[in-house]
Amino acid sequence: MGRAFEIRRGAKEKRWGKMSKLFPKLGKSITMAAKEGGDDPEMNAKLRAAIATAKAENMPKDNIDKAIARATAKDAVNYTEINYEGKGPHGVLLWVECATDNNTRTFSNVRTTFNKNGGGLLPTGGLEFMFTRKAVVQFTTPDGFDIEEAELELIDHGLEEIEAEGNEAIAFGEFTSFGSLSKAVEELGVEITKAGPERIANSLVEFTDEQMEEIDILIEKLEDDEDVLNVFTNIG
């Protein structure tokens, strides 16, 4: 597992750490999922996953319900999903996923953040073949949980790999199998802490602690932006 597992496992603590930023972003993800696939979690895998992630972060039920309701409100904001690809300090690659109601503002903010922190944007499509989109479900397991048996059960639902350490595990699967995989993980009786599609780098690169200090500054600045939902990297 090693460092790559630790980075993935620690992502939500590090990147969702500020409560003032946390709930609005989770709420936006819920609203977008409900608007895209309907407000019934049982019929909408993306919404079900967004709600599970929000609950794992202790987002109040009232906030979740309001986020769902905003999807069908008369004055509902129309968010556009947009991606930016860039290179940061020491050549680290970054794929930035955003949801915005103002493309001009978001582009300007993301570009400025890259430029001021040792990086720069790349042409759209420049990293397309360096990242693969996967379905990712992160969950905690009870003591005595048989991870190998779970792996066998999940294979028929699109599972490709499970990383596990202690009572924490991450299931990776085909992007198109996200709904089936996330539902199957739920049926194992475990607690889902985060679920959704992610961009996984095809080749990971290790950086020194000193280099990571500079890289982390850029990532944290990007994730402070209210329009940025996810930042994926090739950090190994």
Short mmCIF file of C-alpha atoms in Angstrom, two decimals:
data_model
loop_
_atom_site.label_atom_id
_atom_site.label_comp_id
_atom_site.label_asym_id
_atom_site.label_seq_id
_atom_site.Cartn_x
_atom_site.Cartn_y
_atom_site.Cartn_z
CA MET A 1 0.00 0.00 0.00
CA GLY A 2 2.56 2.51 1.23
CA ARG A 3 2.61 6.20 0.52
CA ALA A 4 0.02 6.16 -2.28
CA PHE A 5 -2.55 4.60 0.07
CA GLU A 6 -1.76 7.12 2.79
CA ILE A 7 -2.22 9.98 0.33
CA ARG A 8 -5.62 8.70 -0.82
CA ARG A 9 -6.75 7.84 2.71
CA GLY A 10 -5.70 11.22 4.04
CA ALA A 11 -7.25 13.22 1.23
CA LYS A 12 -10.53 14.04 2.92
CA GLU A 13 -8.88 15.07 6.20
CA LYS A 14 -6.42 17.31 4.40
CA ARG A 15 -8.51 18.63 1.56
CA TRP A 16 -11.89 18.95 3.25
CA GLY A 17 -10.40 20.25 6.46
CA LYS A 18 -11.93 23.71 6.61
CA MET A 19 -15.56 23.55 7.68
CA SER A 20 -16.39 26.85 5.96
CA LYS A 21 -15.35 25.25 2.66
CA LEU A 22 -16.52 21.71 3.36
CA PHE A 23 -20.30 21.86 3.50
CA PRO A 24 -20.84 24.25 0.55
CA LYS A 25 -18.77 21.96 -1.70
CA LEU A 26 -20.52 18.83 -0.50
CA GLY A 27 -23.86 20.61 -0.95
CA LYS A 28 -22.95 21.60 -4.49
CA SER A 29 -22.06 17.98 -5.32
CA ILE A 30 -25.41 16.80 -3.94
CA THR A 31 -27.37 19.45 -5.84
CA MET A 32 -25.61 18.65 -9.11
CA ALA A 33 -26.18 14.91 -8.67
CA ALA A 34 -29.87 15.43 -7.90
CA LYS A 35 -30.31 17.74 -10.87
CA GLU A 36 -28.57 15.29 -13.18
CA GLY A 37 -30.24 12.04 -12.14
CA GLY A 38 -33.27 12.87 -9.99
CA ASP A 39 -33.81 13.47 -6.28
CA ASP A 40 -34.40 9.83 -5.28
CA PRO A 41 -31.15 8.37 -3.90
CA GLU A 42 -32.40 4.82 -4.49
CA MET A 43 -32.63 5.51 -8.22
CA ASN A 44 -29.59 7.80 -8.47
CA ALA A 45 -26.24 6.20 -7.63
CA LYS A 46 -24.34 9.46 -7.96
CA LEU A 47 -26.67 11.20 -5.50
CA ARG A 48 -26.53 8.25 -3.11
CA ALA A 49 -22.73 8.42 -3.12
CA ALA A 50 -22.70 12.20 -2.61
CA ILE A 51 -25.03 11.83 0.38
CA ALA A 52 -22.89 9.03 1.86
CA THR A 53 -19.79 11.21 1.58
CA ALA A 54 -21.60 14.14 3.19
CA LYS A 55 -22.83 11.99 6.07
CA ALA A 56 -19.32 10.66 6.64
CA GLU A 57 -18.20 14.27 7.02
CA ASN A 58 -20.99 14.90 9.57
CA MET A 59 -22.96 17.23 7.32
CA PRO A 60 -26.34 17.80 9.03
CA LYS A 61 -29.35 16.08 7.47
CA ASP A 62 -31.08 19.44 7.11
CA ASN A 63 -28.20 20.70 4.95
CA ILE A 64 -28.39 17.56 2.81
CA ASP A 65 -32.15 17.91 2.33
CA LYS A 66 -31.78 21.57 1.37
CA ALA A 67 -29.06 20.71 -1.15
CA ILE A 68 -31.36 18.15 -2.78
CA ALA A 69 -34.27 20.61 -2.82
CA ARG A 70 -32.13 23.25 -4.55
CA ALA A 71 -31.92 21.02 -7.61
CA THR A 72 -35.59 21.58 -8.43
CA ALA A 73 -36.02 25.12 -7.05
CA LYS A 74 -37.32 27.75 -9.48
CA ASP A 75 -34.23 29.86 -8.91
CA ALA A 76 -31.83 26.90 -9.08
CA VAL A 77 -28.30 27.80 -10.15
CA ASN A 78 -27.11 26.07 -13.30
CA TYR A 79 -23.65 24.70 -12.64
CA THR A 80 -21.29 23.72 -15.43
CA GLU A 81 -18.70 21.02 -14.85
CA ILE A 82 -15.33 22.03 -16.26
CA ASN A 83 -11.83 20.55 -15.99
CA TYR A 84 -8.43 22.20 -16.03
CA GLU A 85 -5.13 20.43 -16.55
CA GLY A 86 -1.87 21.81 -15.29
CA LYS A 87 1.69 21.29 -14.15
CA GLY A 88 2.92 22.39 -10.75
CA PRO A 89 6.25 22.69 -8.94
CA HIS A 90 8.81 19.96 -9.74
CA GLY A 91 6.71 18.76 -12.67
CA VAL A 92 3.77 17.39 -10.67
CA LEU A 93 0.69 16.91 -12.84
CA LEU A 94 -2.71 18.13 -11.67
CA TRP A 95 -6.21 17.52 -12.97
CA VAL A 96 -8.64 20.05 -11.48
CA GLU A 97 -12.39 19.36 -11.52
CA CYS A 98 -14.67 22.36 -11.05
CA ALA A 99 -18.37 23.16 -10.92
CA THR A 100 -19.22 26.78 -11.65
CA ASP A 101 -21.92 29.24 -12.60
CA ASN A 102 -19.31 31.60 -14.06
CA ASN A 103 -16.69 30.05 -16.33
CA THR A 104 -14.75 33.30 -16.73
CA ARG A 105 -14.32 33.72 -12.98
CA THR A 106 -13.29 30.13 -12.44
CA PHE A 107 -10.77 30.07 -15.27
CA SER A 108 -9.20 33.32 -14.07
CA ASN A 109 -8.95 32.11 -10.48
CA VAL A 110 -7.50 28.70 -11.35
CA ARG A 111 -4.97 30.16 -13.81
CA THR A 112 -3.86 32.78 -11.29
CA THR A 113 -3.43 30.15 -8.57
CA PHE A 114 -1.23 28.05 -10.82
CA ASN A 115 0.85 31.03 -11.94
CA LYS A 116 1.44 32.35 -8.43
CA ASN A 117 2.46 28.98 -7.01
CA GLY A 118 5.11 27.68 -9.39
CA GLY A 119 2.87 26.12 -12.01
CA GLY A 120 0.85 26.77 -15.11
CA LEU A 121 -2.14 25.49 -17.05
CA LEU A 122 -1.69 23.06 -19.93
CA PRO A 123 -3.75 22.89 -23.13
CA THR A 124 -7.02 21.01 -22.72
CA GLY A 125 -6.46 17.32 -23.41
CA GLY A 126 -2.78 17.48 -22.56
CA LEU A 127 -3.18 15.01 -19.68
CA GLU A 128 -6.07 13.01 -21.12
CA PHE A 129 -3.99 9.88 -21.64
CA MET A 130 -2.03 10.24 -18.40
CA PHE A 131 -5.05 9.81 -16.12
CA THR A 132 -7.74 7.12 -16.16
CA ARG A 133 -11.21 7.72 -14.79
CA LYS A 134 -12.17 5.15 -12.17
CA ALA A 135 -15.05 4.46 -9.81
CA VAL A 136 -13.67 4.78 -6.27
CA VAL A 137 -15.43 3.80 -3.04
CA GLN A 138 -13.67 4.38 0.28
CA PHE A 139 -15.05 2.61 3.34
CA THR A 140 -14.31 1.45 6.88
CA THR A 141 -14.65 -2.17 7.94
CA PRO A 142 -15.54 -3.79 11.28
CA ASP A 143 -13.05 -5.98 13.11
CA GLY A 144 -12.83 -9.43 11.60
CA PHE A 145 -14.07 -8.28 8.20
CA ASP A 146 -12.93 -10.66 5.44
CA ILE A 147 -11.54 -8.38 2.73
CA GLU A 148 -10.75 -11.29 0.40
CA GLU A 149 -14.33 -12.54 0.53
CA ALA A 150 -15.57 -9.01 -0.12
CA GLU A 151 -13.27 -8.76 -3.11
CA LEU A 152 -14.78 -11.90 -4.61
CA GLU A 153 -18.29 -10.53 -4.11
CA LEU A 154 -17.45 -7.20 -5.72
CA ILE A 155 -15.72 -8.55 -8.84
CA ASP A 156 -19.08 -9.13 -10.55
CA HIS A 157 -19.92 -5.45 -9.93
CA GLY A 158 -16.96 -3.96 -11.76
CA LEU A 159 -14.28 -4.17 -9.06
CA GLU A 160 -10.71 -4.11 -10.35
CA GLU A 161 -8.72 -3.75 -7.14
CA ILE A 162 -9.03 -3.23 -3.38
CA GLU A 163 -6.43 -1.50 -1.24
CA ALA A 164 -6.83 -2.20 2.47
CA GLU A 165 -4.96 -1.24 5.59
CA GLY A 166 -6.29 -1.73 9.10
CA ASN A 167 -10.00 -0.94 9.15
CA GLU A 168 -9.91 1.22 6.05
CA ALA A 169 -10.27 0.11 2.46
CA ILE A 170 -10.61 1.63 -0.99
CA ALA A 171 -12.31 -0.18 -3.88
CA PHE A 172 -11.37 0.77 -7.44
CA GLY A 173 -13.46 -0.22 -10.43
CA GLU A 174 -14.47 0.59 -13.95
CA PHE A 175 -15.87 4.11 -14.24
CA THR A 176 -19.00 2.86 -16.00
CA SER A 177 -19.68 0.44 -13.12
CA PHE A 178 -19.82 3.10 -10.41
CA GLY A 179 -23.51 2.64 -9.61
CA SER A 180 -23.26 -1.13 -9.37
CA LEU A 181 -19.99 -1.08 -7.41
CA SER A 182 -21.08 1.51 -4.84
CA LYS A 183 -24.37 -0.32 -4.28
CA ALA A 184 -22.56 -3.63 -3.82
CA VAL A 185 -20.18 -2.08 -1.27
CA GLU A 186 -23.18 -0.72 0.65
CA GLU A 187 -24.65 -4.22 0.75
CA LEU A 188 -21.51 -5.51 2.49
CA GLY A 189 -22.74 -3.68 5.59
CA VAL A 190 -19.73 -1.38 5.82
CA GLU A 191 -19.62 2.39 6.30
CA ILE A 192 -18.86 4.32 3.11
CA THR A 193 -16.78 7.40 3.86
CA LYS A 194 -16.31 8.70 0.33
CA ALA A 195 -17.46 7.62 -3.11
CA GLY A 196 -17.33 8.97 -6.61
CA PRO A 197 -15.46 9.00 -9.89
CA GLU A 198 -11.78 9.92 -9.67
CA ARG A 199 -8.92 10.53 -12.08
CA ILE A 200 -6.13 8.06 -11.30
CA ALA A 201 -2.68 8.77 -12.72
CA ASN A 202 -1.39 5.96 -14.92
CA SER A 203 2.16 6.53 -13.66
CA LEU A 204 2.94 7.79 -10.15
CA VAL A 205 5.96 9.90 -9.24
CA GLU A 206 7.52 10.20 -5.79
CA PHE A 207 8.64 13.58 -4.52
CA THR A 208 10.87 14.52 -1.59
CA ASP A 209 9.39 16.04 1.56
CA GLU A 210 10.84 19.41 0.58
CA GLN A 211 9.28 19.20 -2.87
CA MET A 212 5.95 18.15 -1.37
CA GLU A 213 5.87 21.28 0.76
CA GLU A 214 5.80 23.40 -2.39
CA ILE A 215 3.37 21.10 -4.17
CA ASP A 216 1.00 21.06 -1.19
CA ILE A 217 0.81 24.84 -1.19
CA LEU A 218 -0.50 24.83 -4.77
CA ILE A 219 -2.97 22.00 -4.10
CA GLU A 220 -4.30 23.69 -0.97
CA LYS A 221 -4.69 27.02 -2.76
CA LEU A 222 -6.63 25.33 -5.55
CA GLU A 223 -8.87 23.48 -3.14
CA ASP A 224 -9.61 26.69 -1.25
CA ASP A 225 -11.40 27.92 -4.38
CA GLU A 226 -15.16 27.56 -3.95
CA ASP A 227 -15.54 26.32 -7.54
CA VAL A 228 -12.96 23.53 -7.25
CA LEU A 229 -14.42 20.17 -6.28
CA ASN A 230 -11.45 17.84 -6.73
CA VAL A 231 -7.75 17.98 -7.48
CA PHE A 232 -6.13 14.77 -8.74
CA THR A 233 -2.38 14.34 -9.08
CA ASN A 234 0.33 11.86 -10.08
CA ILE A 235 1.89 11.93 -6.62
CA GLY A 236 3.13 8.45 -5.67
#
